[in-house]
mmCIF file of C-alpha atoms and ligand atoms in Angstrom:
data_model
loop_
_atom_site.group_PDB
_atom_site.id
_atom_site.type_symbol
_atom_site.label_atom_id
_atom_site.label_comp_id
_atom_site.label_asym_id
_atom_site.label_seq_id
_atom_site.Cartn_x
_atom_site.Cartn_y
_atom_site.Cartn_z
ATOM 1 C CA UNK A 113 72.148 38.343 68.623
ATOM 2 C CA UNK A 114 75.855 37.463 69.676
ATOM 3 C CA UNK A 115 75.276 33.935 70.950
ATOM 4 C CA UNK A 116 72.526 31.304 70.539
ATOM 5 C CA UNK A 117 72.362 28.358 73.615
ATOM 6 C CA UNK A 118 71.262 25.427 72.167
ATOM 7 C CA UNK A 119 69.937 22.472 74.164
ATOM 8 C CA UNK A 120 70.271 19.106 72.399
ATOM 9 C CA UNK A 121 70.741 15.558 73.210
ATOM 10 C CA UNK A 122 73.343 13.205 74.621
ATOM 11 C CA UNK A 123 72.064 10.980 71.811
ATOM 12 C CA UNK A 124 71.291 11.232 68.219
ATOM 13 C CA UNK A 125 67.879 10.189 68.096
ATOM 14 C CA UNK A 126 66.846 6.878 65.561
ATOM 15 C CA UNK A 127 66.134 8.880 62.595
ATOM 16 C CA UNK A 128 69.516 10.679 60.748
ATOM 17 C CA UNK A 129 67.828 13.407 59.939
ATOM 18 C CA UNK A 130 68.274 14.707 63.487
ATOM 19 C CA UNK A 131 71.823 14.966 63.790
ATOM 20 C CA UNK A 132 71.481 16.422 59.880
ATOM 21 C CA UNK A 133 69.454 19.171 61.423
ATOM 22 C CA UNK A 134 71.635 20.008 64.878
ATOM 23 C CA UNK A 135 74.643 19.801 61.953
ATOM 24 C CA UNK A 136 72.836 22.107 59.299
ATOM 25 C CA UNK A 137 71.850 24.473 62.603
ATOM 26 C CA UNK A 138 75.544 24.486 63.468
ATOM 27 C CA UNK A 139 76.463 25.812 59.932
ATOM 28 C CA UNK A 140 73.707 27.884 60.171
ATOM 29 C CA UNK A 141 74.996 29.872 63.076
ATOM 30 C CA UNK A 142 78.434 29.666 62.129
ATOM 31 C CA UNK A 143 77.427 31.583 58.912
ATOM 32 C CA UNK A 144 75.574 34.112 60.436
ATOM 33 C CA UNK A 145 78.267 35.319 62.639
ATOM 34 C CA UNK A 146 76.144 33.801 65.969
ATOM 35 C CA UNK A 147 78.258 32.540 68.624
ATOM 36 C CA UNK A 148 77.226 28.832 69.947
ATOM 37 C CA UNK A 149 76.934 27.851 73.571
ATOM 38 C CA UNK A 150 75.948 23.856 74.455
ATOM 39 C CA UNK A 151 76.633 22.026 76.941
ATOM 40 C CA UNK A 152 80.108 21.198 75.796
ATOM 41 C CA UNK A 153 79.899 17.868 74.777
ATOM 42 C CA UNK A 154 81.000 15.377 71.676
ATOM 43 C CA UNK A 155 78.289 13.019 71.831
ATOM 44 C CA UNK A 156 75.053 12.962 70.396
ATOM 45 C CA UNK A 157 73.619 15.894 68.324
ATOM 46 C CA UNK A 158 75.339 18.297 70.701
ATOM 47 C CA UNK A 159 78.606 17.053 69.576
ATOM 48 C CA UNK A 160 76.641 17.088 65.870
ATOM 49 C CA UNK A 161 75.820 20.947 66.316
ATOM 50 C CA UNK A 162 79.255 21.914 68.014
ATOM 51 C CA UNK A 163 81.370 19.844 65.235
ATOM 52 C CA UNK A 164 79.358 21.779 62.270
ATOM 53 C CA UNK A 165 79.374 25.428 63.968
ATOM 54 C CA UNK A 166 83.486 24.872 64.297
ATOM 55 C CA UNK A 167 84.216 22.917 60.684
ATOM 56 C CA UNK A 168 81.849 26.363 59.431
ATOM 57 C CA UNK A 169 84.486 28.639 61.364
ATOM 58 C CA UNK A 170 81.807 29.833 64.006
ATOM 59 C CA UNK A 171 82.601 30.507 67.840
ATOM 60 C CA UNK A 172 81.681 27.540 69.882
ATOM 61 C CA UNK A 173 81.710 27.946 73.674
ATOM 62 C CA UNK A 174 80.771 24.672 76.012
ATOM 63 C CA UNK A 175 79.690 24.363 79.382
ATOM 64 C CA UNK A 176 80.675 20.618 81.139
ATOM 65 C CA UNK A 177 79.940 19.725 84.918
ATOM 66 C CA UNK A 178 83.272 18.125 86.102
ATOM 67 C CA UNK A 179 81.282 14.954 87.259
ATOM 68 C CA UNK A 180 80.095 14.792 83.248
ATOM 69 C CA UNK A 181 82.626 15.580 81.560
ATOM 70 C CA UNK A 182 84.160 12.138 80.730
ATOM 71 C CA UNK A 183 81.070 10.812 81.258
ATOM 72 C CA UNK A 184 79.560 12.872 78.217
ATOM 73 C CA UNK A 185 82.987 13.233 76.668
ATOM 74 C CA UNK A 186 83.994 16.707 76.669
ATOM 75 C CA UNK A 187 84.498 18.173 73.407
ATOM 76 C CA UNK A 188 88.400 18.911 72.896
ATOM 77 C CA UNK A 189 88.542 21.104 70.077
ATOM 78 C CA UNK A 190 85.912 24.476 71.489
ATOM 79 C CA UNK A 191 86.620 27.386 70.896
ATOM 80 C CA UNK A 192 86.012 27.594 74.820
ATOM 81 C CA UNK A 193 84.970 25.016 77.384
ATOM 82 C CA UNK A 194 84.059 26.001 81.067
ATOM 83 C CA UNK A 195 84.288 23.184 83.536
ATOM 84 C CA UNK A 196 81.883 24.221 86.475
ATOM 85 C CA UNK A 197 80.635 22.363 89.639
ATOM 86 C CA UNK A 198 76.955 21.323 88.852
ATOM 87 C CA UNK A 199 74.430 21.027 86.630
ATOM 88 C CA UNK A 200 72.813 24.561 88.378
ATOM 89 C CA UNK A 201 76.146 26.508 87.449
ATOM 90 C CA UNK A 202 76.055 25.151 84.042
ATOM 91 C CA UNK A 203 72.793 25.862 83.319
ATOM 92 C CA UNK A 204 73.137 29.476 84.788
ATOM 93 C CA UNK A 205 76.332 30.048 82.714
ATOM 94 C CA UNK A 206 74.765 29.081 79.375
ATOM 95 C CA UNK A 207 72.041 31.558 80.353
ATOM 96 C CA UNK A 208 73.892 33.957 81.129
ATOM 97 C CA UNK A 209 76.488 34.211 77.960
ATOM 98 C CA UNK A 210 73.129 33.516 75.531
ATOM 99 C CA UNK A 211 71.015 36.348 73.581
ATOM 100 C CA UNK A 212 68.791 33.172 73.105
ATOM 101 C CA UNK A 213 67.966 29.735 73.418
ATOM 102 C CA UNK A 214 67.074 27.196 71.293
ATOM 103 C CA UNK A 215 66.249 23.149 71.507
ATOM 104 C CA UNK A 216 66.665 20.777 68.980
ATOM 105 C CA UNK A 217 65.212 17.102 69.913
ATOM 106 C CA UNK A 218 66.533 15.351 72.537
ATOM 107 C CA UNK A 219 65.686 13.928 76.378
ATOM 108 C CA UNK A 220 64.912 14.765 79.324
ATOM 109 C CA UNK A 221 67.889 17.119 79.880
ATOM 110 C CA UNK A 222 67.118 18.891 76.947
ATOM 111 C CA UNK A 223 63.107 19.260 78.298
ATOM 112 C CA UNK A 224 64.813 20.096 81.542
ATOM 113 C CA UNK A 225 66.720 22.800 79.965
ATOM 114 C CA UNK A 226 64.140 24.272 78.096
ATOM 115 C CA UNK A 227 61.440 24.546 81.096
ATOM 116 C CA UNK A 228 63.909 25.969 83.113
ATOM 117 C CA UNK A 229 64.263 29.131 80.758
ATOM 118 C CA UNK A 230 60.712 29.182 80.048
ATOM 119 C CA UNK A 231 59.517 29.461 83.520
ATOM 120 C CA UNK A 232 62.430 31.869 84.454
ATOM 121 C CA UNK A 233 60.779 34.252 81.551
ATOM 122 C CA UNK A 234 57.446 33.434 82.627
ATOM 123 C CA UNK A 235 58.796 34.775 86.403
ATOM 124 C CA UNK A 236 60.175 37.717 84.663
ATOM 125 C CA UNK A 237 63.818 36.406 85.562
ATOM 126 C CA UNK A 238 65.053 36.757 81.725
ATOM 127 C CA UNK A 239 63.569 38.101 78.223
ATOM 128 C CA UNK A 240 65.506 36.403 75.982
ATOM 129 C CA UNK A 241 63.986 34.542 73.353
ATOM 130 C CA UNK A 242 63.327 31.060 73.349
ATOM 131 C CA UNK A 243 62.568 28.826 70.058
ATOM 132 C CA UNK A 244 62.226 24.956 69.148
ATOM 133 C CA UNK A 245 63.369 23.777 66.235
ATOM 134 C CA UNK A 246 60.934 21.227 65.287
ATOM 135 C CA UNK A 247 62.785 18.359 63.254
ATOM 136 C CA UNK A 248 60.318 16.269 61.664
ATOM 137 C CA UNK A 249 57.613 17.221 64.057
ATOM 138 C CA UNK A 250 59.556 15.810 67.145
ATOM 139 C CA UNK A 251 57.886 18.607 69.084
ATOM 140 C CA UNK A 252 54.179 18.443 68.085
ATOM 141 C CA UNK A 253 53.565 16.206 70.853
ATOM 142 C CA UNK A 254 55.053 18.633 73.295
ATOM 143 C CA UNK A 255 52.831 21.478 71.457
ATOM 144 C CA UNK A 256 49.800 19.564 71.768
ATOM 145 C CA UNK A 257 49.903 19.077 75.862
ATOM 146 C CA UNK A 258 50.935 22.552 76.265
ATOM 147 C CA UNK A 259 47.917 23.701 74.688
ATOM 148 C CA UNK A 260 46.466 21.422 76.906
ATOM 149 C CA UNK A 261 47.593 22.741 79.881
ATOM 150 C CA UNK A 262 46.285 26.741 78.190
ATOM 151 C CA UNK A 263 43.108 24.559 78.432
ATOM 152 C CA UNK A 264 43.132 23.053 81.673
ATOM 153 C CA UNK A 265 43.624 27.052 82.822
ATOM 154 C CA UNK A 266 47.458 26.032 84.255
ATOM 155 C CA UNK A 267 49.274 28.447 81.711
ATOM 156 C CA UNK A 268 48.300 31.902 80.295
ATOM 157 C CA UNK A 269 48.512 31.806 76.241
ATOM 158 C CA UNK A 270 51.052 34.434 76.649
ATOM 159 C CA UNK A 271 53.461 32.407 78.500
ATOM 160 C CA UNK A 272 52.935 29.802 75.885
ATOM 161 C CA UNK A 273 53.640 32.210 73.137
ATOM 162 C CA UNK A 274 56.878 32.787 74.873
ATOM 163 C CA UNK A 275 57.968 29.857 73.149
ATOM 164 C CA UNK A 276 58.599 29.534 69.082
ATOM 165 C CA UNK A 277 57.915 26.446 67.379
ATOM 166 C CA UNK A 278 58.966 26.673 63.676
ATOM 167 C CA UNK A 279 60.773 23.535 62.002
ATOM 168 C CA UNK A 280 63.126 25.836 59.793
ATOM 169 C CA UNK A 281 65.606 27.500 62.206
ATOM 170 C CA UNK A 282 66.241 30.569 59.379
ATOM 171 C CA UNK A 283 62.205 31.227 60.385
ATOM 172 C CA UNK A 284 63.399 31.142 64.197
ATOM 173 C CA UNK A 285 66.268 33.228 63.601
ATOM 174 C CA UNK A 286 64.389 35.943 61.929
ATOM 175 C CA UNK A 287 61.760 36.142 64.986
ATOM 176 C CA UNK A 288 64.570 36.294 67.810
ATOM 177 C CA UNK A 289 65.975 39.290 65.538
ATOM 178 C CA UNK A 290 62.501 41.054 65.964
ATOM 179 C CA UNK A 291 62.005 39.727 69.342
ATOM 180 C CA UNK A 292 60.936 42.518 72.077
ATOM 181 C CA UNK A 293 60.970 41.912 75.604
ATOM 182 C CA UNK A 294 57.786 41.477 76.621
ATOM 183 C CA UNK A 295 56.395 41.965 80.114
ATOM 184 C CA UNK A 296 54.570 38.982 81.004
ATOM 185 C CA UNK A 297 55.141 38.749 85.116
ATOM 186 C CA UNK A 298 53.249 35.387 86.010
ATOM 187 C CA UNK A 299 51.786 37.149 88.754
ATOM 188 C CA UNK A 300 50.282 40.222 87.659
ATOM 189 C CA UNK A 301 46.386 39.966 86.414
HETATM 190 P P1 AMP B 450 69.347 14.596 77.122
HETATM 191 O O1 AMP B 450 68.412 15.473 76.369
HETATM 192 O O2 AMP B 450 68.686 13.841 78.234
HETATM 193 O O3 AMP B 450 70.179 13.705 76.236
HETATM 194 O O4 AMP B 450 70.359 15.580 77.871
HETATM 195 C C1 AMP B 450 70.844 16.710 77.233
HETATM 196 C C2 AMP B 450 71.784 17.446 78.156
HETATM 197 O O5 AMP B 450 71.083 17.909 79.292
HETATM 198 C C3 AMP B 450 72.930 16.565 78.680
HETATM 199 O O6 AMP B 450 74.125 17.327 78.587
HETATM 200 C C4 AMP B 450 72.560 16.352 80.128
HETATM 201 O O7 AMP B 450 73.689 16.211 80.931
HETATM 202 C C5 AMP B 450 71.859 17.645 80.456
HETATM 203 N N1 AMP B 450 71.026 17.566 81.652
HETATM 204 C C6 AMP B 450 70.279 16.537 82.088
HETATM 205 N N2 AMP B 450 69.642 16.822 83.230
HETATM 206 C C7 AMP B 450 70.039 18.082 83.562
HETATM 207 C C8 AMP B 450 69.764 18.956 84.643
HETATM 208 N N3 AMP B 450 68.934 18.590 85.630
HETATM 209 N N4 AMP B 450 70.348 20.172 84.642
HETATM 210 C C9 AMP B 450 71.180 20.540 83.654
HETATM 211 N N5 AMP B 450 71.478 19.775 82.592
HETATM 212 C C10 AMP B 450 70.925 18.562 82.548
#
């Protein structure tokens, strides 16, 4: 694994121990030699995950829209920041340079993000691994209505299983190290 995408908020969430855990993640990655790529901003636990992965020594690459970027403050000190036209490019270009994604917490972009990866592995597009990190349970909710839609015969179990939900991101690390592409075309019964 060369370089982890994380998707993360604009905000830091009420609680502190969210931007603790986008910080500790940062370290995390830093330490392990795993490059980051965000969304290349300074505010909320994005800038929180970016600000720990540098201060730890780790590669940090960001990806801005133009229209966002002072909106969202772009981050000054990456190690590299690509300005692109729209939110489509800068999803695609965090896709492309990631081995992985992961979320932490965070909005609807984040949720946006995330779906976007999941159904392009569900269509076959990508087999990259995809994990949440679930910080004080923020995701059980999530969890919960995706088993519901498993029940309500909208998504095969192993399109949810795609997805890893583990609160410690050392256990989500380990997994994307043994992860093996599986093939899981949404349209083949
Ligand atoms: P949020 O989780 O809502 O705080 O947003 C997290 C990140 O997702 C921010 O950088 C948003 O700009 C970004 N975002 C929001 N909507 C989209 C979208 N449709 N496509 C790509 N990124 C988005």
């Amino acid at each position: 694994m060369k370089r982890i995408c994380v998707f993360c908020g604009s905000s830091m969430g009420f609680d502190p121990v969210y931007a603790e855990q986008a910080r500790a993640l940062g370290t995390l990655l830093a330490e392990r030699g795993i490059g980051l790529v965000y969304g290349g901003a300074s505010v909320g636990t994005m800038g929180a995950v970016a600000d720990a992965a540098l201060a730890a020594g780790g590669e940090v690459i960001g990806v801005i829209p133009e229209h966002l970027s002072r909106v969202e403050i772009a981050h000054a000190g990456l190690t590299k920041l690509h300005v692109v036209a729209d939110m489509h490019q800068r999803k695609a270009k965090m896709a492309e340079l990631a081995d992985g994604f992961l979320a932490l917490p965070g909005g609807a972009g984040t949720l946006e993000e995330l779906f976007e990866v999941w159904t392009w592995a569900q269509l076959g597009l990508h087999s990259k691994p995809i994990g949440l990190v679930d910080v004080a349970g923020y995701f059980q909710p999530l969890r919960e209505f995706v088993d519901h839609m498993v029940d309500a015969g909208f998504l095969r179990t192993e399109h949810r299983d795609v997805i890893t939900v583990h609160k410690d991101p050392v256990a989500l690390l380990e997994v994307f190290a043994n992860h093996e592409p599986a093939d899981i075309a949404k349209w083949v019964n």
